[in-house]
mmCIF file of C-alpha atoms in Angstrom:
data_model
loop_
_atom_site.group_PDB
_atom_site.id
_atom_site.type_symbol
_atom_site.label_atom_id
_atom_site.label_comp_id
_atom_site.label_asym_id
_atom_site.label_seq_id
_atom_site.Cartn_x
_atom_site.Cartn_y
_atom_site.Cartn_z
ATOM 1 C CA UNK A 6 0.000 0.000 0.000
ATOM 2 C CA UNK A 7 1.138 3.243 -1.068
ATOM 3 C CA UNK A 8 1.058 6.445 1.896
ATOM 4 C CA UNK A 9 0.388 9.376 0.080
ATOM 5 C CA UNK A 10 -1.161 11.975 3.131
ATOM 6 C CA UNK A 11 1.629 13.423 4.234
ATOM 7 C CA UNK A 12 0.649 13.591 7.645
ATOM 8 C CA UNK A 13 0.158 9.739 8.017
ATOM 9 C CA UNK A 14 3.598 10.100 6.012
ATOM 10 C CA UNK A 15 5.550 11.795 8.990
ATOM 11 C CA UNK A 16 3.565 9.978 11.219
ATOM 12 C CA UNK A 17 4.896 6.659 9.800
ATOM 13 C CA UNK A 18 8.415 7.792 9.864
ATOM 14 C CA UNK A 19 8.530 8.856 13.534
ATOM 15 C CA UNK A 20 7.037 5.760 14.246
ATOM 16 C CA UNK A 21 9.730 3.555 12.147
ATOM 17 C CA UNK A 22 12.371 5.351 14.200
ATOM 18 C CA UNK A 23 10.801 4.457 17.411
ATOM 19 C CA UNK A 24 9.806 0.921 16.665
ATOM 20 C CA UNK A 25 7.489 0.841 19.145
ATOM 21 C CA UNK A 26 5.619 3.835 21.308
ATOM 22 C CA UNK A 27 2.868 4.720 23.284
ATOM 23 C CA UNK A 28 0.177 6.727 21.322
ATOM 24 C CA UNK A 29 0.658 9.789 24.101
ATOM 25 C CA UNK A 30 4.585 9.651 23.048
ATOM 26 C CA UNK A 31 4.551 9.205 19.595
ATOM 27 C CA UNK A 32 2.150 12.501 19.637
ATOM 28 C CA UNK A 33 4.216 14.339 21.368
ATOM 29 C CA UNK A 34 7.529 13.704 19.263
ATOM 30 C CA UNK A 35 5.400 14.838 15.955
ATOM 31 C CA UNK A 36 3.497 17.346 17.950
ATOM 32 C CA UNK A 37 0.217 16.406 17.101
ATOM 33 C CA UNK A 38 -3.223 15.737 19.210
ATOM 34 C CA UNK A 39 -2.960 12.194 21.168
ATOM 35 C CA UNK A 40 -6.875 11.319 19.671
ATOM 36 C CA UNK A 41 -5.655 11.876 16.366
ATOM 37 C CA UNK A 42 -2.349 9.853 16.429
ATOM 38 C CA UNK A 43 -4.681 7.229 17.863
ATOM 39 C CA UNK A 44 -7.407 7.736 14.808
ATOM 40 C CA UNK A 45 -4.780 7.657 12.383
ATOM 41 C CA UNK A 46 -3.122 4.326 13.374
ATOM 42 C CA UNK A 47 -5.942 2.367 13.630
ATOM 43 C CA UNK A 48 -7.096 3.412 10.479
ATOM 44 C CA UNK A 49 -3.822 2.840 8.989
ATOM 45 C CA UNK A 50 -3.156 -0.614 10.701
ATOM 46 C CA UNK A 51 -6.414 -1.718 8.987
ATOM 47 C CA UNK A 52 -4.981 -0.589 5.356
ATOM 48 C CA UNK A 53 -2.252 -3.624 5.280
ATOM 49 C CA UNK A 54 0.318 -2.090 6.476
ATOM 50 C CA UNK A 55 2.691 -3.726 9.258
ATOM 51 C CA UNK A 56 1.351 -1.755 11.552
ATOM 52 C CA UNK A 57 -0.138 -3.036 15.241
ATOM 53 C CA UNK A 58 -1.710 -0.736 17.728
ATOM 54 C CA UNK A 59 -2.092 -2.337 21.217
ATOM 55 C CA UNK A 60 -3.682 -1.003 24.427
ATOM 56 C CA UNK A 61 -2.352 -1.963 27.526
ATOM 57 C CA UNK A 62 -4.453 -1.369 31.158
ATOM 58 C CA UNK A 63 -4.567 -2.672 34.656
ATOM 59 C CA UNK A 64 -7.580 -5.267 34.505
ATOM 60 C CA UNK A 65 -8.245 -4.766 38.547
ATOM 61 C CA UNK A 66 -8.363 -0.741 37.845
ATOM 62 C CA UNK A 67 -10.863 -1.256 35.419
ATOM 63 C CA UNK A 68 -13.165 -3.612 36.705
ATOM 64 C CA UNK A 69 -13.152 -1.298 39.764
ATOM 65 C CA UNK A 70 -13.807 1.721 38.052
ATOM 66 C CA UNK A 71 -16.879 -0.253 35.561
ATOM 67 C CA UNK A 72 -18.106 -1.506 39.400
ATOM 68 C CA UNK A 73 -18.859 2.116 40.025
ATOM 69 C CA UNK A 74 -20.953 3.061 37.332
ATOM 70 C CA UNK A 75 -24.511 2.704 37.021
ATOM 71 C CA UNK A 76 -25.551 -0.484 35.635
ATOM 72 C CA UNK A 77 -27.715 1.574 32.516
ATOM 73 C CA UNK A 78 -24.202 3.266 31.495
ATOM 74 C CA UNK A 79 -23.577 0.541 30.062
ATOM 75 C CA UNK A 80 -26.067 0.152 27.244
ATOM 76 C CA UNK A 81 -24.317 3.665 26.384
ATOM 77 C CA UNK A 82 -23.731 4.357 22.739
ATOM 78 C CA UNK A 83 -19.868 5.207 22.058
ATOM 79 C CA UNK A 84 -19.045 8.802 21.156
ATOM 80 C CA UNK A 85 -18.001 9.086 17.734
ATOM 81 C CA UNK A 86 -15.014 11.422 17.181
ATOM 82 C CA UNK A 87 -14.967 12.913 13.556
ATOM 83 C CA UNK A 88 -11.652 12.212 11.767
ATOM 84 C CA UNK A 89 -9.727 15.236 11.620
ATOM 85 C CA UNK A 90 -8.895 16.358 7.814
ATOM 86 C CA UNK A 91 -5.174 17.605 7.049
ATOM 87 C CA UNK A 92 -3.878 19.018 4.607
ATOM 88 C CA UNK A 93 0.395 19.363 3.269
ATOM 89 C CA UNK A 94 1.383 22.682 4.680
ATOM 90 C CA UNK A 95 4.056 23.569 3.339
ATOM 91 C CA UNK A 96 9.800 27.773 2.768
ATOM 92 C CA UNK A 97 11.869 31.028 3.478
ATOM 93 C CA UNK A 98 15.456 32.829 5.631
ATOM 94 C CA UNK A 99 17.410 33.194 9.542
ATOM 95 C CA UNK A 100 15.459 36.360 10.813
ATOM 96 C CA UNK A 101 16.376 37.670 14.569
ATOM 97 C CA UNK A 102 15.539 35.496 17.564
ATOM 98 C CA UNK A 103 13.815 37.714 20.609
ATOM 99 C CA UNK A 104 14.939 36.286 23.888
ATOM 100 C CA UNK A 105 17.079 33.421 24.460
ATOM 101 C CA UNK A 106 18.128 30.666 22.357
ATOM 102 C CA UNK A 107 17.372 27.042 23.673
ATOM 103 C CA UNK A 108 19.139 23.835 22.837
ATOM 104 C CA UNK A 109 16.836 20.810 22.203
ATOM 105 C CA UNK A 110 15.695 18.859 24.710
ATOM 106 C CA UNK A 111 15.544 14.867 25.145
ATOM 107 C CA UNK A 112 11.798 13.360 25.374
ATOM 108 C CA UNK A 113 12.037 10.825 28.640
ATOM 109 C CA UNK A 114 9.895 7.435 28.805
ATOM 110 C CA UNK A 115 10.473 4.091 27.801
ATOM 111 C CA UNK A 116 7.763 3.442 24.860
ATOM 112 C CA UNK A 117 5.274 0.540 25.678
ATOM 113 C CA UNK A 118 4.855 -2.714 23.345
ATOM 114 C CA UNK A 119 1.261 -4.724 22.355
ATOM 115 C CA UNK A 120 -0.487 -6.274 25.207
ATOM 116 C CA UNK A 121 -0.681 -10.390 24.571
ATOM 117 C CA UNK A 122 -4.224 -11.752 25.301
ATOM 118 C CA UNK A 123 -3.459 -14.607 26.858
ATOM 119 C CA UNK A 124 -5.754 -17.791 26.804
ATOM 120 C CA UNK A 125 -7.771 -20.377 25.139
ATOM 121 C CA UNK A 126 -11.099 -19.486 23.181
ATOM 122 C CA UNK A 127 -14.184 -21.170 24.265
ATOM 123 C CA UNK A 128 -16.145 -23.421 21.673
ATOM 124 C CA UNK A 129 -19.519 -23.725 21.194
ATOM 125 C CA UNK A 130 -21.996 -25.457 23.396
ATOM 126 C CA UNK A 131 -23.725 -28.684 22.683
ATOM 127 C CA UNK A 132 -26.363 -29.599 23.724
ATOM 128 C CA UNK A 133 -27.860 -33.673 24.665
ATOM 129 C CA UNK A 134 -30.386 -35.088 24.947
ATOM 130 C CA UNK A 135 -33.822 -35.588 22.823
ATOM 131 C CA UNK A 136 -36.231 -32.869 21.929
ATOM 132 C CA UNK A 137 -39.692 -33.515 23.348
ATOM 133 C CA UNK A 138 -42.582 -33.862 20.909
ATOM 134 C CA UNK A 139 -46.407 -32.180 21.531
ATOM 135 C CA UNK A 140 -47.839 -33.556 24.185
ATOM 136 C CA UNK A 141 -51.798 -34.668 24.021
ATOM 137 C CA UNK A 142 -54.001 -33.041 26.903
ATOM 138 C CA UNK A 143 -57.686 -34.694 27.930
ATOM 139 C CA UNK A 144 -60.473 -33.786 28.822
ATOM 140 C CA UNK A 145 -62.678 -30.502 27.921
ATOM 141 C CA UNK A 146 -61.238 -27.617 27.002
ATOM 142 C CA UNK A 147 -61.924 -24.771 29.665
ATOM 143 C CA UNK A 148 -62.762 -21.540 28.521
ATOM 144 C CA UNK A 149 -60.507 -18.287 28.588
ATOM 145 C CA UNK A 150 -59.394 -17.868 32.473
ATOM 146 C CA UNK A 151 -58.282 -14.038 33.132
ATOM 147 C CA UNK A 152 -55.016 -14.018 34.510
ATOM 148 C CA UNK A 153 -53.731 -11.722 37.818
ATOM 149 C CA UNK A 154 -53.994 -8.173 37.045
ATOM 150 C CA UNK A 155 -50.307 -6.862 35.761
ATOM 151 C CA UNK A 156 -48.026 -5.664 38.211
ATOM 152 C CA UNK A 157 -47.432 -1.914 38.295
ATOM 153 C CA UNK A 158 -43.685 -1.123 37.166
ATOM 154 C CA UNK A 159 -40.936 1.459 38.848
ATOM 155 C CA UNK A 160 -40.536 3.865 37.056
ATOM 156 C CA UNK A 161 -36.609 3.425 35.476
ATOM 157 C CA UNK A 162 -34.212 5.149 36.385
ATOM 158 C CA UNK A 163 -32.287 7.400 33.505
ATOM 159 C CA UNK A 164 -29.364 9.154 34.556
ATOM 160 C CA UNK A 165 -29.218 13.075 33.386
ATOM 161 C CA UNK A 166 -26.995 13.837 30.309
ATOM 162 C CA UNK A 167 -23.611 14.891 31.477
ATOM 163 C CA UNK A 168 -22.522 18.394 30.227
ATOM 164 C CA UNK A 169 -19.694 18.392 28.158
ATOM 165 C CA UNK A 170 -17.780 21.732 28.893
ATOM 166 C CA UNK A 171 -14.392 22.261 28.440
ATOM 167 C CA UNK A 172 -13.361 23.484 31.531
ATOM 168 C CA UNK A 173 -14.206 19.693 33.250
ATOM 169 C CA UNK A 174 -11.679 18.344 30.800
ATOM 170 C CA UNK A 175 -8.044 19.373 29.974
ATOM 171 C CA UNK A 176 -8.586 18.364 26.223
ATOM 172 C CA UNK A 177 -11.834 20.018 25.835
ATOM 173 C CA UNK A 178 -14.576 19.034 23.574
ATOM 174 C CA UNK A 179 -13.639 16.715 20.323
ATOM 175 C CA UNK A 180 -12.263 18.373 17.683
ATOM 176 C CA UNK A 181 -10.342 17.929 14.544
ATOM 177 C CA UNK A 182 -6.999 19.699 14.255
ATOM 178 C CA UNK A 183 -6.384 21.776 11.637
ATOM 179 C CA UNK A 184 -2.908 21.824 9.343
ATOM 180 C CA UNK A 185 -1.338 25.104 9.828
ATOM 181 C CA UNK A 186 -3.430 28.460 10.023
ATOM 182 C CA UNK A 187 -4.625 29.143 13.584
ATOM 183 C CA UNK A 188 -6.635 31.809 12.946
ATOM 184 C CA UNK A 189 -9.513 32.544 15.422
ATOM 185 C CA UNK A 190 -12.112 35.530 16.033
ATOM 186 C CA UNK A 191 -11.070 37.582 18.521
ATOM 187 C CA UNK A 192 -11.580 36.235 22.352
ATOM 188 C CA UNK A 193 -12.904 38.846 25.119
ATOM 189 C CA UNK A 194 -10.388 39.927 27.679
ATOM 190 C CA UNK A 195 -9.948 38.328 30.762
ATOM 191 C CA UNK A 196 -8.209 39.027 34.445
ATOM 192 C CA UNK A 197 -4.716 37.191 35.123
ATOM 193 C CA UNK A 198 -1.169 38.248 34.894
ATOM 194 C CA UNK A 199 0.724 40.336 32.711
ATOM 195 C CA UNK A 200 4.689 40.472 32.157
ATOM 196 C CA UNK A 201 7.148 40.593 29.703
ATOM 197 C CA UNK A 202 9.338 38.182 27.664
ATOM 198 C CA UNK A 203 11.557 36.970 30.074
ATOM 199 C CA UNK A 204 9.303 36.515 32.858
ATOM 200 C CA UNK A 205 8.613 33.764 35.065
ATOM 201 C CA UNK A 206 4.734 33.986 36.507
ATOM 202 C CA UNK A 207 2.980 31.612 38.747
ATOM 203 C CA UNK A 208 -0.320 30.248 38.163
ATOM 204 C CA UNK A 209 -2.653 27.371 38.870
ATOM 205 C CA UNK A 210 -4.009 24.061 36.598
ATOM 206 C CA UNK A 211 -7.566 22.988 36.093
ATOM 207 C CA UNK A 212 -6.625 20.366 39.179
ATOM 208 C CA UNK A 213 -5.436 22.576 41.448
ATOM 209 C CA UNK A 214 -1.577 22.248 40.275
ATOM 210 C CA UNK A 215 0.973 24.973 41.444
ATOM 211 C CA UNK A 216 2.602 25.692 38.231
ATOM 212 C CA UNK A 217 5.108 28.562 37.016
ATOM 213 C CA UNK A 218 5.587 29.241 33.377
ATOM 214 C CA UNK A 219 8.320 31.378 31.696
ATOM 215 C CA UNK A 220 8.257 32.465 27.955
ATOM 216 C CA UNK A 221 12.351 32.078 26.888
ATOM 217 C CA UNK A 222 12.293 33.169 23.433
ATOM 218 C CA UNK A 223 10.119 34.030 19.943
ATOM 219 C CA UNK A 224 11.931 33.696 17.190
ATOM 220 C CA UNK A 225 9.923 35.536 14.531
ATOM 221 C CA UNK A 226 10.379 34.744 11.555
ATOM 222 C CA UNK A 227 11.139 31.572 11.539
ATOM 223 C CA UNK A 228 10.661 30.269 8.272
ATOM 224 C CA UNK A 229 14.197 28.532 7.618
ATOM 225 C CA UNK A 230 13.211 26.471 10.592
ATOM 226 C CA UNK A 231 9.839 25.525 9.219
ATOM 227 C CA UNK A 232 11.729 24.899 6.071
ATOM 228 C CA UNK A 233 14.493 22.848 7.509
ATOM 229 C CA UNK A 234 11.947 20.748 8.819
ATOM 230 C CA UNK A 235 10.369 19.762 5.741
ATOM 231 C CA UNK A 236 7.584 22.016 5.504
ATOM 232 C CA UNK A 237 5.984 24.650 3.044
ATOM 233 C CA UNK A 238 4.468 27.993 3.669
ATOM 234 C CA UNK A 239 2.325 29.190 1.065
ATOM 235 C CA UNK A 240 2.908 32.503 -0.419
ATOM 236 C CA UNK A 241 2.043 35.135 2.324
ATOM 237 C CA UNK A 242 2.417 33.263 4.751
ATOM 238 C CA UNK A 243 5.288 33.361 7.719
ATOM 239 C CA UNK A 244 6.110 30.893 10.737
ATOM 240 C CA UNK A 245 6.748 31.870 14.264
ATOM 241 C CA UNK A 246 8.776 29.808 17.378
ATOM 242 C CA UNK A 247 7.775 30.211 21.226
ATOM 243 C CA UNK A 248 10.171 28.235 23.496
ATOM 244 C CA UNK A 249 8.577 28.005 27.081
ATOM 245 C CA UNK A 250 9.275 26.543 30.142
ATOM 246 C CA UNK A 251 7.033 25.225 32.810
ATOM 247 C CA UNK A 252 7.588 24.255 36.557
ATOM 248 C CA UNK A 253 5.414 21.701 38.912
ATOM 249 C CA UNK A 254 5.901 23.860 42.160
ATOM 250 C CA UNK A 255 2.813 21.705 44.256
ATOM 251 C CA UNK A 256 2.372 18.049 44.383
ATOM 252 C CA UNK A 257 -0.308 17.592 41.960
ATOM 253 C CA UNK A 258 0.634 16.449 39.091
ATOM 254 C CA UNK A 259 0.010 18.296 35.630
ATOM 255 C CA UNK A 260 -1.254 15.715 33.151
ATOM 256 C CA UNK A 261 -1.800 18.155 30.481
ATOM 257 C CA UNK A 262 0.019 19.225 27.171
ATOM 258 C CA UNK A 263 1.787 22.234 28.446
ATOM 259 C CA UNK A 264 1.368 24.576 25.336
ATOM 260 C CA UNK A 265 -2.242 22.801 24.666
ATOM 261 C CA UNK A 266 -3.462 26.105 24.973
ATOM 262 C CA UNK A 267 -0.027 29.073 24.365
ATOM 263 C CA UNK A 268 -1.502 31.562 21.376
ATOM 264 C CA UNK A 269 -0.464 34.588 19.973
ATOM 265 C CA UNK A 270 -1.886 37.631 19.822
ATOM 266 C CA UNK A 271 -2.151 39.818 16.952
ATOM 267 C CA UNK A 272 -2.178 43.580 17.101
ATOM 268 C CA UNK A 273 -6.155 43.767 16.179
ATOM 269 C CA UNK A 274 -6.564 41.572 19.370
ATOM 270 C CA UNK A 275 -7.316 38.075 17.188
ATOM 271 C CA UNK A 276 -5.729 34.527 18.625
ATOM 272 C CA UNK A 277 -3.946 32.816 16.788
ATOM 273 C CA UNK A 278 -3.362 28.838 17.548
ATOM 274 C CA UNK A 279 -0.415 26.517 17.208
ATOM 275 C CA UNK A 280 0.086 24.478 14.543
ATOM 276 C CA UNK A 281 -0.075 20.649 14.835
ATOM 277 C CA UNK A 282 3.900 20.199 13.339
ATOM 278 C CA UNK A 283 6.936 19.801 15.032
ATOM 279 C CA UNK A 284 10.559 20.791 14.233
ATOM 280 C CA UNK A 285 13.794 18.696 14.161
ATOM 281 C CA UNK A 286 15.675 20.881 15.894
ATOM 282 C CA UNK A 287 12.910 22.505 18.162
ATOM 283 C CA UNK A 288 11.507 19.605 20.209
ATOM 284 C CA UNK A 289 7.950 19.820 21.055
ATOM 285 C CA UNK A 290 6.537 19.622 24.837
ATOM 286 C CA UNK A 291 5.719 16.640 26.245
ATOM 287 C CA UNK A 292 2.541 15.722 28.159
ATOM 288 C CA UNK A 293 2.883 15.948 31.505
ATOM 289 C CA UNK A 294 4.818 17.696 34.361
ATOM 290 C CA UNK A 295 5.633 15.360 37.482
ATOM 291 C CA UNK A 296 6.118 17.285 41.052
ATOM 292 C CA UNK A 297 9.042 18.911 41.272
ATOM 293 C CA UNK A 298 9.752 18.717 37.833
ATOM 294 C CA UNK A 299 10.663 21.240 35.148
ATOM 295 C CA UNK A 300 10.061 20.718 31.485
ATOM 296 C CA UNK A 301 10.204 23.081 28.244
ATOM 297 C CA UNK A 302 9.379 22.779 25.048
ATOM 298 C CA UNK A 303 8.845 24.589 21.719
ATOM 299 C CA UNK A 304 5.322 25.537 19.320
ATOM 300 C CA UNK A 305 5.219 26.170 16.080
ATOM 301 C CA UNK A 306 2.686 29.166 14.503
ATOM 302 C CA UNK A 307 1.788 29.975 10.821
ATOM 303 C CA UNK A 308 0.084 32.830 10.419
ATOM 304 C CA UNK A 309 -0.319 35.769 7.599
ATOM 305 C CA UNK A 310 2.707 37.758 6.782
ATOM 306 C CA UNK A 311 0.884 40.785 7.495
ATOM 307 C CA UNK A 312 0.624 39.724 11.036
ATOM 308 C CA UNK A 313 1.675 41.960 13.823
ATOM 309 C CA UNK A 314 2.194 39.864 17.056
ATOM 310 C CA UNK A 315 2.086 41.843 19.814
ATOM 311 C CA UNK A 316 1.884 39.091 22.991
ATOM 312 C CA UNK A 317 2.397 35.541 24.106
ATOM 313 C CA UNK A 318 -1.061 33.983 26.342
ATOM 314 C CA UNK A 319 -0.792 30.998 27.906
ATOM 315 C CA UNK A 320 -4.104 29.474 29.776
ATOM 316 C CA UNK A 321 -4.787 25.866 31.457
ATOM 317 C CA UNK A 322 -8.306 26.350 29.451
ATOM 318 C CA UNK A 323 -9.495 27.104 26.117
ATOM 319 C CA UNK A 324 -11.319 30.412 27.049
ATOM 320 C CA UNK A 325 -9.201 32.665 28.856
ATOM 321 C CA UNK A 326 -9.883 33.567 32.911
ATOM 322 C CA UNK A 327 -8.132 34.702 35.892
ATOM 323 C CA UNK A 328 -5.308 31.850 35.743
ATOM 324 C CA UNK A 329 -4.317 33.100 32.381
ATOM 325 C CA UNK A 330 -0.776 34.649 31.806
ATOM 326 C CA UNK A 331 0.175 36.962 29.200
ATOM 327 C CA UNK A 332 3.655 38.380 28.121
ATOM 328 C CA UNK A 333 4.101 41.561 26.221
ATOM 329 C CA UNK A 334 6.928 40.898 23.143
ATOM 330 C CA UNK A 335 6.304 44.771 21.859
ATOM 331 C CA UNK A 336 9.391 46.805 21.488
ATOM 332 C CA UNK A 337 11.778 43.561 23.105
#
């Protein structure tokens, strides 16, 4: 079979040069959404290609957390995720880097293999004996006897539809990523704290966790990079690097993509999204900050070439609120 998305491409070839990976892992080395890695390989180990994706779990967990649910959750119909469309994104020169330059950084974690289902498959069930024929009644026939009255029902129980907002979950509602362009209407302001490149600030996660975050550098343009990496930009377009760096100062710890939600901000107050790529030599972030533990990573932005970027905003939620930090790269 021949691979001709380019996505699934790249996707392939980070996976050849791990061998074997969890899904969470392999998404973070191409910088791409864990659901859609996951999408994408199943679909792509079902196209004849030597491809195997395996789950593995702890079976007491489980049946412990299944024992807690109500027993008409079950019957649930699956939610359907929509398969997120891509498209090839596409060159250009070394322009100044703001801040300070970073060196790449190692992604830690020994990759998981395929989980063995062990056992032997049960047959089917025969059954013995004779089938019984009709059996002949005597006597006269009685007439129509009413039966006991029915017995009233309780009323069944149906558990209320759980709300599906996006500041329960770190991921947020399903989506599909987009290639490149992160182009969004503009967001309303909201309260948190302000600073300049440079700056470390302090702020919570959606659990509680005691996190700092520091915005190192924004190299902008950075189109050789994008280039050097493999990718296009169309014509009027320009790409733009954010190295930051974030700290697990409590003991919770941050299961979250640290730059799930880092934008830019354009002069005319519009947010602009990361791209789903990764560089070779700017390593992504990787999910998850353990206690104690400091981690940095870079994010990748494609925007128009008339684009004035004017700040850096990094939130633990899609919509921006009083945990949300903000640095100021205007006259750096």
């Amino acid at each position: 079979m021949a691979v001709t998305d380019p996505v699934d491409t790249r996707l392939l070839a980070a996976l050849a040069d791990l061998g074997k990976a969890a899904v969470h892992e392999l998404a973070a080395k191409v910088g791409m959404d864990p659901r859609e890695v996951a999408y994408r390989l199943v679909a792509l180990s079902g196209s004849g290609l030597p491809l195997l994706v395996g789950v593995e779990s702890d079976p007491q967990g489980l049946r412990a957390a299944i024992a807690g649910a109500p027993p008409s959750w079950a019957n649930r119909p699956a939610q359907q995720v929509p398969a997120p469309p891509s498209h090839p994104v596409p060159q250009q020169p070394v322009p100044p880097v703001q801040g300070v330059p970073s060196g790449p950084y190692n992604v830690q974690g020994a990759p998981s293999g395929p989980y063995n289902v062990q056992g032997t498959p049960s047959g089917p069930h025969n059954v013995q004996g004779s089938p019984s024929g009709p059996y002949t009644v005597q006597g006269t026939p009685s007439g129509r006897f009413p039966g006991p009255p029915p017995r009233p029902q309780p009323p069944r129980f149906t558990p209320p539809p759980v709300p599906l907002d996006p500041a329960v979950s770190t991921w947020g509602l399903p989506q599909t990523a987009s290639w490149a362009r992160g182009d969004e209407p503009a967001k309303p302001a909201a309260a948190g704290r302000r600073g300049r490149i440079g700056e470390v600030m302090e702020t919570q996660g959606l659990e509680g966790e005691q996190l700092s975050v520091q915005l190192l550098e924004v190299q902008d343009p950075a189109d050789y990079l994008f280039g050097a990496a493999g990718y296009r930009l169309e014509e009027g377009e320009r790409a733009v690097v954010v190295h930051t760096e974030i700290t697990n100062r409590g003991a919770i710890p941050f299961a979250s993509l640290p730059d799930n939600y880092l934008e830019l901000l354009a002069a005319d107050g519009k947010a602009i999204g990361k791209a789903p790529v990764s560089l070779t030599s700017r390593p992504p972030h990787r999910i998850g900050v353990k206690p104690g533990e400091t981690l940095g990573g870079h994010t990748v932005y494609v925007l128009p070439d008339a684009t004035r970027v004017v700040a850096v905003r990094w939130s633990p939620r899609p919509e921006p609120d009083e945990r949300t930090l903000t640095w100021s790269i205007e006259d750096q």
